mmCIF file of C-alpha atoms in Angstrom:
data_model
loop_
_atom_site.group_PDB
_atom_site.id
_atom_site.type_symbol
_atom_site.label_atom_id
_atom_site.label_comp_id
_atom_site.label_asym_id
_atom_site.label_seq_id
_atom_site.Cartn_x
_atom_site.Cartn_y
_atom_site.Cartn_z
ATOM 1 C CA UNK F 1 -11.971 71.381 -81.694
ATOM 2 C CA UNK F 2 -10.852 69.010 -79.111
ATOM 3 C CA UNK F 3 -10.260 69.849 -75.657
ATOM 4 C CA UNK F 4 -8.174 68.436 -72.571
ATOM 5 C CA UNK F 5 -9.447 68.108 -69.605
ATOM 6 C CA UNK F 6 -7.397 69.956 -66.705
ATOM 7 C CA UNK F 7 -5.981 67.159 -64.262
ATOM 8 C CA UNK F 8 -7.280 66.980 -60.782
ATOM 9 C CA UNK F 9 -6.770 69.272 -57.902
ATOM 10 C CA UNK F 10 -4.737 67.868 -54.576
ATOM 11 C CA UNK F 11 -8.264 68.436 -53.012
ATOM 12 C CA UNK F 12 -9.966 66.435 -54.771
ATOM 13 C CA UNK F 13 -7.434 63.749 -54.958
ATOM 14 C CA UNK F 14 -8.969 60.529 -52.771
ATOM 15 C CA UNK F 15 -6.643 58.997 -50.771
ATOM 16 C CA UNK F 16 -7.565 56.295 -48.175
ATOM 17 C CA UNK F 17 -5.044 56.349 -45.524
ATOM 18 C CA UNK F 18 -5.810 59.937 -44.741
ATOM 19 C CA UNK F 19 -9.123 59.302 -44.809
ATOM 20 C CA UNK F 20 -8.741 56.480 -42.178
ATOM 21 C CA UNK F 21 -6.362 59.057 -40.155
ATOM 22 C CA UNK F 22 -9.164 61.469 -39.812
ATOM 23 C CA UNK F 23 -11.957 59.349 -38.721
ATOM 24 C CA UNK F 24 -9.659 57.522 -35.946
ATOM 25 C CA UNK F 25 -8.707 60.781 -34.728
ATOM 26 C CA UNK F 26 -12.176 62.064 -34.677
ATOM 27 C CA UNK F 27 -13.548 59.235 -32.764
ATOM 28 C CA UNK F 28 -10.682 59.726 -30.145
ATOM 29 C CA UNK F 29 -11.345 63.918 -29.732
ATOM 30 C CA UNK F 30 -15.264 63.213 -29.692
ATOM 31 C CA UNK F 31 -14.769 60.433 -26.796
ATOM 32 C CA UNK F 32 -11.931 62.726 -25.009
ATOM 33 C CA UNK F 33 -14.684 65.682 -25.130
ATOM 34 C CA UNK F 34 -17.336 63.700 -23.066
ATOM 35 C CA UNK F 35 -14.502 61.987 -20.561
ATOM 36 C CA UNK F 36 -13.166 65.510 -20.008
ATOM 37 C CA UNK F 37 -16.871 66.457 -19.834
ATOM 38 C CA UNK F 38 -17.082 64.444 -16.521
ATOM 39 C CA UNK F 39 -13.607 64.617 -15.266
ATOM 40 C CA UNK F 40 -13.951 67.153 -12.834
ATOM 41 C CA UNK F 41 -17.187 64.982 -10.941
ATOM 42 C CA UNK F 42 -15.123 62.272 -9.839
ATOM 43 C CA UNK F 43 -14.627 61.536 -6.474
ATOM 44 C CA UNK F 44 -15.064 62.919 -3.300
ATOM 45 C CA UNK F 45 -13.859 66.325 -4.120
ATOM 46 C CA UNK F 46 -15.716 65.971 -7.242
ATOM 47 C CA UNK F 47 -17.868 69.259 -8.239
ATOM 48 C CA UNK F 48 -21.746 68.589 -9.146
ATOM 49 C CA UNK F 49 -22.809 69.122 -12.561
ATOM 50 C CA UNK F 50 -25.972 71.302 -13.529
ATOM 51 C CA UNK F 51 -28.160 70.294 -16.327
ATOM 52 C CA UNK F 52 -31.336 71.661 -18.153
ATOM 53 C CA UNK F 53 -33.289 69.596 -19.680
ATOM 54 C CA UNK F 54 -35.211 70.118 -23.121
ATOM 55 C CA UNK F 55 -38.418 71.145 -21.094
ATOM 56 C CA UNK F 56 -36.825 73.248 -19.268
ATOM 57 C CA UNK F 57 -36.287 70.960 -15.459
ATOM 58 C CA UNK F 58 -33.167 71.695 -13.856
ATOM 59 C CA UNK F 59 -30.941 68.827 -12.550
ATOM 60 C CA UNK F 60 -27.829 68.399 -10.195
ATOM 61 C CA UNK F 61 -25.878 65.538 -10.265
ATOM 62 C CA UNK F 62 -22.355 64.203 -9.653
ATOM 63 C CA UNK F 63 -22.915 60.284 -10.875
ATOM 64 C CA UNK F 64 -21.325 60.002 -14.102
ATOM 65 C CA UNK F 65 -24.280 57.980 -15.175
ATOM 66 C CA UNK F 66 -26.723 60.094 -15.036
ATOM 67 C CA UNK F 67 -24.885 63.630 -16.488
ATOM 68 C CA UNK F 68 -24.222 61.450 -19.473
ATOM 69 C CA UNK F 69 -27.716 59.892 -19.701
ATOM 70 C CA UNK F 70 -28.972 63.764 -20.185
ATOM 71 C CA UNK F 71 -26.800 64.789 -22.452
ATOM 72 C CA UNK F 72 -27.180 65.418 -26.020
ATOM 73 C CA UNK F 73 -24.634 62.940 -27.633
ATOM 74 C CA UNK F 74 -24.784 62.830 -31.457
ATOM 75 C CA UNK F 75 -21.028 61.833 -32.312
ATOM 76 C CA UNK F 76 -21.532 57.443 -32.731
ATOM 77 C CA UNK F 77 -18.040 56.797 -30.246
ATOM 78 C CA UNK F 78 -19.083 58.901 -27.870
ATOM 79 C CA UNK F 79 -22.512 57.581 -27.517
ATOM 80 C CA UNK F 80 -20.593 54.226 -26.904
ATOM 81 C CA UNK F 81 -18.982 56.483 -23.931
ATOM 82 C CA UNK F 82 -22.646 56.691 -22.712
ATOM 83 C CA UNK F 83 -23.420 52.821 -23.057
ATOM 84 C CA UNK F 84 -20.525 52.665 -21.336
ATOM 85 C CA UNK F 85 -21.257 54.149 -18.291
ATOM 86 C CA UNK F 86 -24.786 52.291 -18.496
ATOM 87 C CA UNK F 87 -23.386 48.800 -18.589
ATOM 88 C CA UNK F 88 -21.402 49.789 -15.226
ATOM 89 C CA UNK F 89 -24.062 51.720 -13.547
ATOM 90 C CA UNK F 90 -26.092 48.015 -14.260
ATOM 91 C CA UNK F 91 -23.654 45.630 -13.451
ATOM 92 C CA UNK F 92 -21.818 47.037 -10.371
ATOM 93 C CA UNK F 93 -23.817 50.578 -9.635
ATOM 94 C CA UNK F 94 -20.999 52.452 -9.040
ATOM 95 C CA UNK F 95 -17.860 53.760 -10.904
ATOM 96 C CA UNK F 96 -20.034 55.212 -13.576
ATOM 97 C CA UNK F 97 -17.512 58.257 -13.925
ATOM 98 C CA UNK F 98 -14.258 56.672 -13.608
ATOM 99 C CA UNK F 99 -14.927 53.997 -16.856
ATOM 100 C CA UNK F 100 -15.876 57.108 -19.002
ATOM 101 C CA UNK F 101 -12.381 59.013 -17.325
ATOM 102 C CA UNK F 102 -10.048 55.659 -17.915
ATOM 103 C CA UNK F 103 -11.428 55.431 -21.581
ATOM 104 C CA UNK F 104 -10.333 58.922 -22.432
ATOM 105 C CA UNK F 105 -7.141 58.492 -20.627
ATOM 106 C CA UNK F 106 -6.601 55.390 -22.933
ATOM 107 C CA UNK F 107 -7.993 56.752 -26.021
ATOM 108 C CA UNK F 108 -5.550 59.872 -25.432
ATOM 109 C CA UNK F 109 -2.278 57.533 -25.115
ATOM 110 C CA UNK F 110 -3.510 55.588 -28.154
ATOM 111 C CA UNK F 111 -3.741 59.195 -30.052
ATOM 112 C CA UNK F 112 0.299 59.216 -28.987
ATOM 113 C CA UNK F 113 0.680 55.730 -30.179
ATOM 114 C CA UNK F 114 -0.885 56.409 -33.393
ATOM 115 C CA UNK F 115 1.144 60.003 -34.184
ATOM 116 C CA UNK F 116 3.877 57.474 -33.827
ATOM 117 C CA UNK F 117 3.330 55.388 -36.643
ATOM 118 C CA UNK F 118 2.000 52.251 -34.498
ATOM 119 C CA UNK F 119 -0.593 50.562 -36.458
ATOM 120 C CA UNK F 120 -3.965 50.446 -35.128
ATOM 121 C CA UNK F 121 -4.271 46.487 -34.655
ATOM 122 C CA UNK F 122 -0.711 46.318 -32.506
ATOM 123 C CA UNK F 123 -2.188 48.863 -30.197
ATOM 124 C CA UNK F 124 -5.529 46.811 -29.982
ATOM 125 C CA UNK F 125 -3.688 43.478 -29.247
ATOM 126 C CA UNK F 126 -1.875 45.418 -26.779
ATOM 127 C CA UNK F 127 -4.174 46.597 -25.162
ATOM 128 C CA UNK F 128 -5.417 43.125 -24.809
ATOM 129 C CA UNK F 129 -2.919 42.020 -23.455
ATOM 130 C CA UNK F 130 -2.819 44.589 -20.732
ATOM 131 C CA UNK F 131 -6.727 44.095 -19.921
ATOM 132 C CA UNK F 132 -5.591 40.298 -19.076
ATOM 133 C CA UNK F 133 -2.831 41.583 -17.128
ATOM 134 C CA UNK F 134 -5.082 44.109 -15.090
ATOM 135 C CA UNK F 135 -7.215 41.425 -14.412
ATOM 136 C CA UNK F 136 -5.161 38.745 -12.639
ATOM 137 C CA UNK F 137 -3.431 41.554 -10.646
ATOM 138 C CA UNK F 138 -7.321 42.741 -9.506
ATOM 139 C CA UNK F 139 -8.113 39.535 -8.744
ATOM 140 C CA UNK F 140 -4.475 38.437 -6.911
ATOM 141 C CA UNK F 141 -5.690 41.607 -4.623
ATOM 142 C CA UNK F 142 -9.177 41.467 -4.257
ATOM 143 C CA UNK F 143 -11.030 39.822 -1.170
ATOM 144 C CA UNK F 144 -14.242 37.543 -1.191
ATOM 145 C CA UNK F 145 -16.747 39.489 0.090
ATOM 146 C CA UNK F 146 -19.390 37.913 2.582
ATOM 147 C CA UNK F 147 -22.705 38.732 2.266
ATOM 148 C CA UNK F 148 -23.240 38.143 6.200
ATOM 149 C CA UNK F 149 -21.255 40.624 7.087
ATOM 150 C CA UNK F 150 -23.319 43.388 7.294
ATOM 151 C CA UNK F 151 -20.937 45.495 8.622
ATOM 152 C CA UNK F 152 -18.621 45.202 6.002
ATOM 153 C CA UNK F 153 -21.427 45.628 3.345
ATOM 154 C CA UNK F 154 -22.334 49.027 5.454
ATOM 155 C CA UNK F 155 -18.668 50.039 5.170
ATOM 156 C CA UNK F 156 -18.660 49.837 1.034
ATOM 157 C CA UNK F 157 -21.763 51.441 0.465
ATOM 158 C CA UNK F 158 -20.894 54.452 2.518
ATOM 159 C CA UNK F 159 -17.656 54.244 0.050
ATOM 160 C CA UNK F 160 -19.588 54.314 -2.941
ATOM 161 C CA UNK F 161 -21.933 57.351 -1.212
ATOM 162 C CA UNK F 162 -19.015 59.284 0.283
ATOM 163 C CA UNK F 163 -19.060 61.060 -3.961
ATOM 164 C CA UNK F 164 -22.688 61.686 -4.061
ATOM 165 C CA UNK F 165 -24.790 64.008 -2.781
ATOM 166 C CA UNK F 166 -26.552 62.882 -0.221
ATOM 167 C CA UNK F 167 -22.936 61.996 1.497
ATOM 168 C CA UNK F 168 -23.821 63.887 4.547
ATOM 169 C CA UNK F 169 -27.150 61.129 5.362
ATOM 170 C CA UNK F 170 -25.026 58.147 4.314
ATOM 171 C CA UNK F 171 -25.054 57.018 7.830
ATOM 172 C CA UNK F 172 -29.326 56.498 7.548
ATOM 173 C CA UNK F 173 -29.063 55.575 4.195
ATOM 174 C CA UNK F 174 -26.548 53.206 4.074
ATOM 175 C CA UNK F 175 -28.023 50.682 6.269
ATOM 176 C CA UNK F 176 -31.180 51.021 4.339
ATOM 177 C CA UNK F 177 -29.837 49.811 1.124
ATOM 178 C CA UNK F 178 -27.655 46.942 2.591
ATOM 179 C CA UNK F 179 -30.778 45.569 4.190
ATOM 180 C CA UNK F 180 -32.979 46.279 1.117
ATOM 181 C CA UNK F 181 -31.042 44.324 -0.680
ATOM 182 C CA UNK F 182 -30.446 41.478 1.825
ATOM 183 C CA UNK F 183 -34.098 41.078 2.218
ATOM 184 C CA UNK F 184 -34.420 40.253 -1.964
ATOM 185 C CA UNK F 185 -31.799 37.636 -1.996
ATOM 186 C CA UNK F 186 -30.166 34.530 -0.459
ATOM 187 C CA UNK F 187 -26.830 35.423 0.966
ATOM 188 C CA UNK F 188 -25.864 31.868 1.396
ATOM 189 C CA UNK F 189 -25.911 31.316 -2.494
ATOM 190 C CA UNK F 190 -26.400 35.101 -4.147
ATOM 191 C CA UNK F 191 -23.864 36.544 -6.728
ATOM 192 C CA UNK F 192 -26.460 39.054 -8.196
ATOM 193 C CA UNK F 193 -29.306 40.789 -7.366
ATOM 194 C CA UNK F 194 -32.081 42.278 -9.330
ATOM 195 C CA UNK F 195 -32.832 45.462 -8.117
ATOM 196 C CA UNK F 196 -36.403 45.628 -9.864
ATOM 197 C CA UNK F 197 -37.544 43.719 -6.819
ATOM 198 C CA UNK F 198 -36.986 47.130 -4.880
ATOM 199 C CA UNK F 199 -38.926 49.590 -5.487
ATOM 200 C CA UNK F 200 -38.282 53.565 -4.315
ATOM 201 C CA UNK F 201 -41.441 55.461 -3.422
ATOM 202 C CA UNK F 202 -41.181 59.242 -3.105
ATOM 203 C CA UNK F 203 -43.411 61.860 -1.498
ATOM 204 C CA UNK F 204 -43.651 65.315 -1.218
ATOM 205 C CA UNK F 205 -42.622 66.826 2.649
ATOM 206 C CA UNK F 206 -40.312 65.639 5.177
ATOM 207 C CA UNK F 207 -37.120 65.114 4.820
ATOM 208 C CA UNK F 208 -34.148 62.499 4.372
ATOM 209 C CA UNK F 209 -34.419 61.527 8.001
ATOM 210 C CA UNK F 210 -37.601 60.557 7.013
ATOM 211 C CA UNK F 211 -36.560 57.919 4.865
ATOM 212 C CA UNK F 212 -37.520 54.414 6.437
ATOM 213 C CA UNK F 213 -37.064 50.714 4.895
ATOM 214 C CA UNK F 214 -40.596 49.041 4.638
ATOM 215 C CA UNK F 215 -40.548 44.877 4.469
ATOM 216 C CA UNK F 216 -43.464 45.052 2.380
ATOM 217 C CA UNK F 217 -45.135 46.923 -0.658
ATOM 218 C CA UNK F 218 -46.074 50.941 -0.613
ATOM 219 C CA UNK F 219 -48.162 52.387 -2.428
ATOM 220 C CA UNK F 220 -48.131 56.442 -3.071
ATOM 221 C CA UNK F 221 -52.352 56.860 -2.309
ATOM 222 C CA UNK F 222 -54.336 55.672 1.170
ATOM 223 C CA UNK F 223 -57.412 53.314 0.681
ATOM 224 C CA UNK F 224 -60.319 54.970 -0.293
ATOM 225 C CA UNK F 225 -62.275 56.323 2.969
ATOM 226 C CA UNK F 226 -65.235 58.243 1.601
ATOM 227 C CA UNK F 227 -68.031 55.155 2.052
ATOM 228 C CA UNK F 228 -66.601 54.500 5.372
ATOM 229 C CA UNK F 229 -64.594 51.645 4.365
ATOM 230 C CA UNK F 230 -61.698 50.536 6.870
ATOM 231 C CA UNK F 231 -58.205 51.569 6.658
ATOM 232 C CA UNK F 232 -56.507 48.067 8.671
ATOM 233 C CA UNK F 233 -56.585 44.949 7.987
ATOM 234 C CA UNK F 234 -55.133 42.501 9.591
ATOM 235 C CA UNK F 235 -54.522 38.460 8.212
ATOM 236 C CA UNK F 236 -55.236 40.471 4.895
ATOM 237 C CA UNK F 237 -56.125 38.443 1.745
ATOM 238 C CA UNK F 238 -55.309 40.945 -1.198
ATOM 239 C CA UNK F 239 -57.380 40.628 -4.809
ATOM 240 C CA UNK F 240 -55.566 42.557 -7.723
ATOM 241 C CA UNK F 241 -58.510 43.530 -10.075
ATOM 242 C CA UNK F 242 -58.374 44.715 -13.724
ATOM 243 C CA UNK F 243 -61.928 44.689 -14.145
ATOM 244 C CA UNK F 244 -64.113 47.883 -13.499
ATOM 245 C CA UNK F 245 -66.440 47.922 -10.491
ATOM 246 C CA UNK F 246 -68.872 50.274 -12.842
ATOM 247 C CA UNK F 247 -71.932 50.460 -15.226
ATOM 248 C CA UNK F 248 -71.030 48.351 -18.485
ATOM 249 C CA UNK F 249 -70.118 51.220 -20.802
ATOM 250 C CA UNK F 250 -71.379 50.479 -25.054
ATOM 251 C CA UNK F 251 -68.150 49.869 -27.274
ATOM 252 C CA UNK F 252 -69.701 53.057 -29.324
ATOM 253 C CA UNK F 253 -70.627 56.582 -28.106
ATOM 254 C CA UNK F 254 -74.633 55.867 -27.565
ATOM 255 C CA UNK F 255 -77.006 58.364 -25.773
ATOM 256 C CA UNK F 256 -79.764 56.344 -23.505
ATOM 257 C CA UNK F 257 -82.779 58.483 -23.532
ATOM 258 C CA UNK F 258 -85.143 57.847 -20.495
ATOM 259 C CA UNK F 259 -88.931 59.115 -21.216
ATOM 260 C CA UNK F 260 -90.481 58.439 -17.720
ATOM 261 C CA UNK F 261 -89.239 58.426 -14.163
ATOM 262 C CA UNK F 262 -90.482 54.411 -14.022
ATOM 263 C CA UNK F 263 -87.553 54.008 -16.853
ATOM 264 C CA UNK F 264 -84.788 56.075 -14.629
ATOM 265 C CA UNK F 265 -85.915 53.973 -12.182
ATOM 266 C CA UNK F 266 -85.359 50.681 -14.092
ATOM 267 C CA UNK F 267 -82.001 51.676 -15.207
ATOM 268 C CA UNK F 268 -80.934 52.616 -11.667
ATOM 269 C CA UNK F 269 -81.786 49.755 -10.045
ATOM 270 C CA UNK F 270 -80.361 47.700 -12.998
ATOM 271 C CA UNK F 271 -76.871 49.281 -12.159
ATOM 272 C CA UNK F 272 -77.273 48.889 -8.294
ATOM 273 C CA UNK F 273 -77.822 45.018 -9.202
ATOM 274 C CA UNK F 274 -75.072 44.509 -11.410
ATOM 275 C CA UNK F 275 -72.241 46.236 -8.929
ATOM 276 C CA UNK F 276 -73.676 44.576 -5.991
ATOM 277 C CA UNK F 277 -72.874 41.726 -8.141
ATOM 278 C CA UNK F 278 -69.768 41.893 -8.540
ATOM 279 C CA UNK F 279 -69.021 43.003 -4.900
ATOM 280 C CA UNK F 280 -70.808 40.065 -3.630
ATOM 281 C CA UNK F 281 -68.271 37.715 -5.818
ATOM 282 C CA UNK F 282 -65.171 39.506 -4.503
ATOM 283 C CA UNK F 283 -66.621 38.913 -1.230
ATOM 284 C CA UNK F 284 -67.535 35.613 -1.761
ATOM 285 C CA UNK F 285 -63.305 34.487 -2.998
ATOM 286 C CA UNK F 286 -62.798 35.390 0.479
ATOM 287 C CA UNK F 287 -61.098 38.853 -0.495
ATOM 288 C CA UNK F 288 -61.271 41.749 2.270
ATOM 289 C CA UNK F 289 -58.196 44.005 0.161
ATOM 290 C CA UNK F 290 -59.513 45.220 -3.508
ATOM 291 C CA UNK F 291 -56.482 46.791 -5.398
ATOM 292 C CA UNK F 292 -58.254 48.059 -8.474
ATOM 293 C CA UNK F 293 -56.147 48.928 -11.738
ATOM 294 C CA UNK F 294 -56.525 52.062 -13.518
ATOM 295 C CA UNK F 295 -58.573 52.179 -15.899
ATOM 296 C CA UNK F 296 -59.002 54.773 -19.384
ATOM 297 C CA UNK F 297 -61.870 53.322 -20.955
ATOM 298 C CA UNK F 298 -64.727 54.014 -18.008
ATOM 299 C CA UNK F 299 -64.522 54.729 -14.748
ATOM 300 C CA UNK F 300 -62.804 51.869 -13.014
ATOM 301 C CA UNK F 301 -65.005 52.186 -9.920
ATOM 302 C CA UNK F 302 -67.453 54.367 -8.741
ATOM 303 C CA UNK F 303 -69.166 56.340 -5.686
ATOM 304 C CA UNK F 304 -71.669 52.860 -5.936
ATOM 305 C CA UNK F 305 -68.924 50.168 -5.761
ATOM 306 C CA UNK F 306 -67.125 51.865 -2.847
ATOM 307 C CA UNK F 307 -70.546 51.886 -0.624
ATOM 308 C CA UNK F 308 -71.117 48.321 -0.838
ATOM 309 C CA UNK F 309 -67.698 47.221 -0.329
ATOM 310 C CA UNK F 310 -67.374 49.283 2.718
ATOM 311 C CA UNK F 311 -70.438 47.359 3.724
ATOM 312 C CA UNK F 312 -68.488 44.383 3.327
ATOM 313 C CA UNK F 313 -65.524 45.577 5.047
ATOM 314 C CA UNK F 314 -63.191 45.617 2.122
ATOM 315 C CA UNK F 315 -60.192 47.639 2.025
ATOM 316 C CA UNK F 316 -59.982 49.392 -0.989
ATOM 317 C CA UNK F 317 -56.797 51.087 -3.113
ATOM 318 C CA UNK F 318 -57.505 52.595 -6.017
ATOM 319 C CA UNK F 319 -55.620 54.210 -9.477
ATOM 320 C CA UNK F 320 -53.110 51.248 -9.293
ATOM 321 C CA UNK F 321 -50.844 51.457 -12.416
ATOM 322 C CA UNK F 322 -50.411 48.972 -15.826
ATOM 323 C CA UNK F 323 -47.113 48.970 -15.138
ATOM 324 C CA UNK F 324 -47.164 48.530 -11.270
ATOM 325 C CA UNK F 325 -49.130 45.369 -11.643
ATOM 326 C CA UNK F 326 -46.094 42.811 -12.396
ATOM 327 C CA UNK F 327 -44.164 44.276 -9.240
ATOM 328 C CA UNK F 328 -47.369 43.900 -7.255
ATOM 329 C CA UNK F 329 -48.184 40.369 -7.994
ATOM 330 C CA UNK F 330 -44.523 39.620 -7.680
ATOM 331 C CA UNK F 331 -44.576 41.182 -3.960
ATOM 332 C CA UNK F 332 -47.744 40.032 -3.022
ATOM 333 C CA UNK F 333 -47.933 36.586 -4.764
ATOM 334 C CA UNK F 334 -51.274 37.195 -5.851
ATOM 335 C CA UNK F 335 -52.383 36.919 -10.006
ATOM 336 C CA UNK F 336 -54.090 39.889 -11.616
ATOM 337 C CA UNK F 337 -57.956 38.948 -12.108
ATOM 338 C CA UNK F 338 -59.309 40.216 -15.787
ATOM 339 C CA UNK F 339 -62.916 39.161 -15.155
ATOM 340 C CA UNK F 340 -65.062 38.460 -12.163
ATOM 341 C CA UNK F 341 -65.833 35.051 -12.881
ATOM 342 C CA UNK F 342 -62.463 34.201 -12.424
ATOM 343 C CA UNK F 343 -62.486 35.530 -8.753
ATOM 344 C CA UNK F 344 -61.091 32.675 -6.425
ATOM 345 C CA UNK F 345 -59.099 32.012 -3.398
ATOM 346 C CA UNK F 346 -56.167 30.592 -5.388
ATOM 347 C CA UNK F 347 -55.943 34.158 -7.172
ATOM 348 C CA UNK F 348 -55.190 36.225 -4.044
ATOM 349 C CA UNK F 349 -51.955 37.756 -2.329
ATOM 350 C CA UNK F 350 -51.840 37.728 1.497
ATOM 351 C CA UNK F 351 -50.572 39.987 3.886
ATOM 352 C CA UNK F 352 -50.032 39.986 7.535
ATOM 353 C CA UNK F 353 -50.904 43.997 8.759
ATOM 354 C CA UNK F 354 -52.408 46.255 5.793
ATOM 355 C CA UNK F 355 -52.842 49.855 7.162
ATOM 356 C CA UNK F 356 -52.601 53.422 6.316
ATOM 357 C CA UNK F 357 -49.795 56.251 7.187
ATOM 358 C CA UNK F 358 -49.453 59.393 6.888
ATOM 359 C CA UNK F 359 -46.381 61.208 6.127
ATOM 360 C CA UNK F 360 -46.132 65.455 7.265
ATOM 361 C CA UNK F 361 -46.295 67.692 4.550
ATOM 362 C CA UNK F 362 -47.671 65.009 1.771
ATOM 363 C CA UNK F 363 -50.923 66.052 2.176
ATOM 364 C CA UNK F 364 -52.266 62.217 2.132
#
């Protein structure tokens, strides 16, 4: 017996243009939710927003770029919300919050266009349109800014601080950053600046007062006093090592097994002959600052190495990082060393004053 086949329900009927609908106004409410997310940060009277992290670390913040960097964004447009805010906190380092608030401003007038019957492409055009617009009236009222003015360079800075947090220290702060990033370019010919030649070193104890602009390169740990080594140099010549001032070390796990005191013997003095090797080369490039690189395959130094470069009066800084080394040999103009042989005088940074400080509460 034959049988027909009942005819489709209206909810499973496809149709295209409502699909289309739904997505466009999805996109819009997702990017609304993280602009209205941030809303209430901006500006001066702008509330601070408290996040926990996955692991459980609390943070306060009012920049737009960094509430939206900790968030949890799954939806695709407003992760694009997020890039947003990236691309401005890179390019101009402020205004983070207001892009993310003018998108969702214009993505909820385009939601009006669009309940209107406006086709999607007309608003787009428009809104081309009106971004050309925007942009010879910004520029018809915009001044040139002169990077010799400090002043004036003071005076924005304390603008773009007068939102965050540390508002209240602007007035030490400010000045710091103008003149940090004055000292990294050439004001006479500059138009951007790349802030990976400034580099932020934090330590436990004191305070914001404490906060000081250093011509020169910081690093978190002292030089290594326990052989009596010095802690100032002056006229410094500075060797970047990635070698290990140690006992070679077999590429397998071996045990040495030493049957007579004669053999201990042997082996020590073999080791005591081979650093004081290698310190006698670093001596001999003319180097009186060792910066040695961290090393996870042996120990990158030992009690040894440090005795007989103290004897040398060598200056010695220890547990520098992998990724520290490009900044380093940037600052310092000096070329990271892979093997001793290659020690020479070409190879090293200079410095005029290396010395240790001490800051209260650190606890180094």
């Amino acid at each position: 017996m034959a049988t027909v086949a009942a005819p489709p329900t209206k909810g499973e009927t496809f149709n295209e243009r409502s699909k289309g609908k739904d997505i466009r106004m999805s996109n819009i409410v997702a990017a609304k939710a993280v602009a209205t997310a941030i809303r209430t940060s901006l500006g001066p009277r702008g509330m601070d927003k408290m996040i926990q992290k996955g692991d459980g670390e609390v943070l306060i913040s009012n920049d737009g770029a960094t509430i939206l960097s900790q968030m949890q964004v799954m939806h695709p447009t407003a992760k694009m919300l997020v890039e947003l805010s990236k691309s401005q906190d890179i390019e101009a380092g402020d205004g983070t919050t207001s892009v993310c608030v003018i998108a969702g401003a214009l993505l909820d007038a385009c939601g009006n266009l669009l309940s209107k019957g406006i086709h999607p492409t007309q608003i787009a055009s428009s809104f081309m349109k009106a971004c050309n617009a925007a942009e010879k009236i910004l520029e018809g009222i915009s001044r040139p800014v002169d990077l010799t003015d400090r002043a004036s360079l003071i005076s924005a800075v304390n603008t773009c601080l007068s939102s965050k947090v540390v508002s209240q220290n602007s007035d030490i702060l400010a000045p710091i950053a103008v003149d940090s990033v004055l000292g990294v370019i050439d004001a006479a010919t500059a138009t951007n600046v790349d802030l990976r030649d400034i580099r932020m070193v934090q330590q436990v104890g004191g305070t914001i007062d404490d906060t000081e602009l250093v011509n020169g390169i910081v690093f978190d740990k002292g030089a290594k006093k326990s052989a009596g080594g010095p802690t100032k140099v002056e006229n410094a010549k500075i060797a970047l090592i990635q070698f290990c001032l140690s006992a070679p070390k077999s590429d397998m796990e071996n045990n040495v097994v030493v049957s007579d005191y004669a053999a201990m013997d042997r082996l020590l003095r073999e080791e005591r002959k081979h650093i004081l090797g290698l310190c006698k080369k670093i001596k001999k490039s003319g180097a009186n600052v060792v910066l040695i690189q961290k090393s996870i395959l042996r120990d990158a130094y030992n009690e040894l190495s440090l005795h007989f470069l103290a004897k040398m009066d060598i200056l010695v800084v220890t547990e520098i990082e992998r990724n520290d080394v490009e900044f380093i040999s940037r600052t310092l103009g000096c070329q990271p060393i892979a093997h001793v042989d290659s020690m020479s005088p070409e190879k090293l940074g200079s410095a005029a004053n290396v010395n240790e400080g001490s800051v209260a509460g650190s606890g180094h």
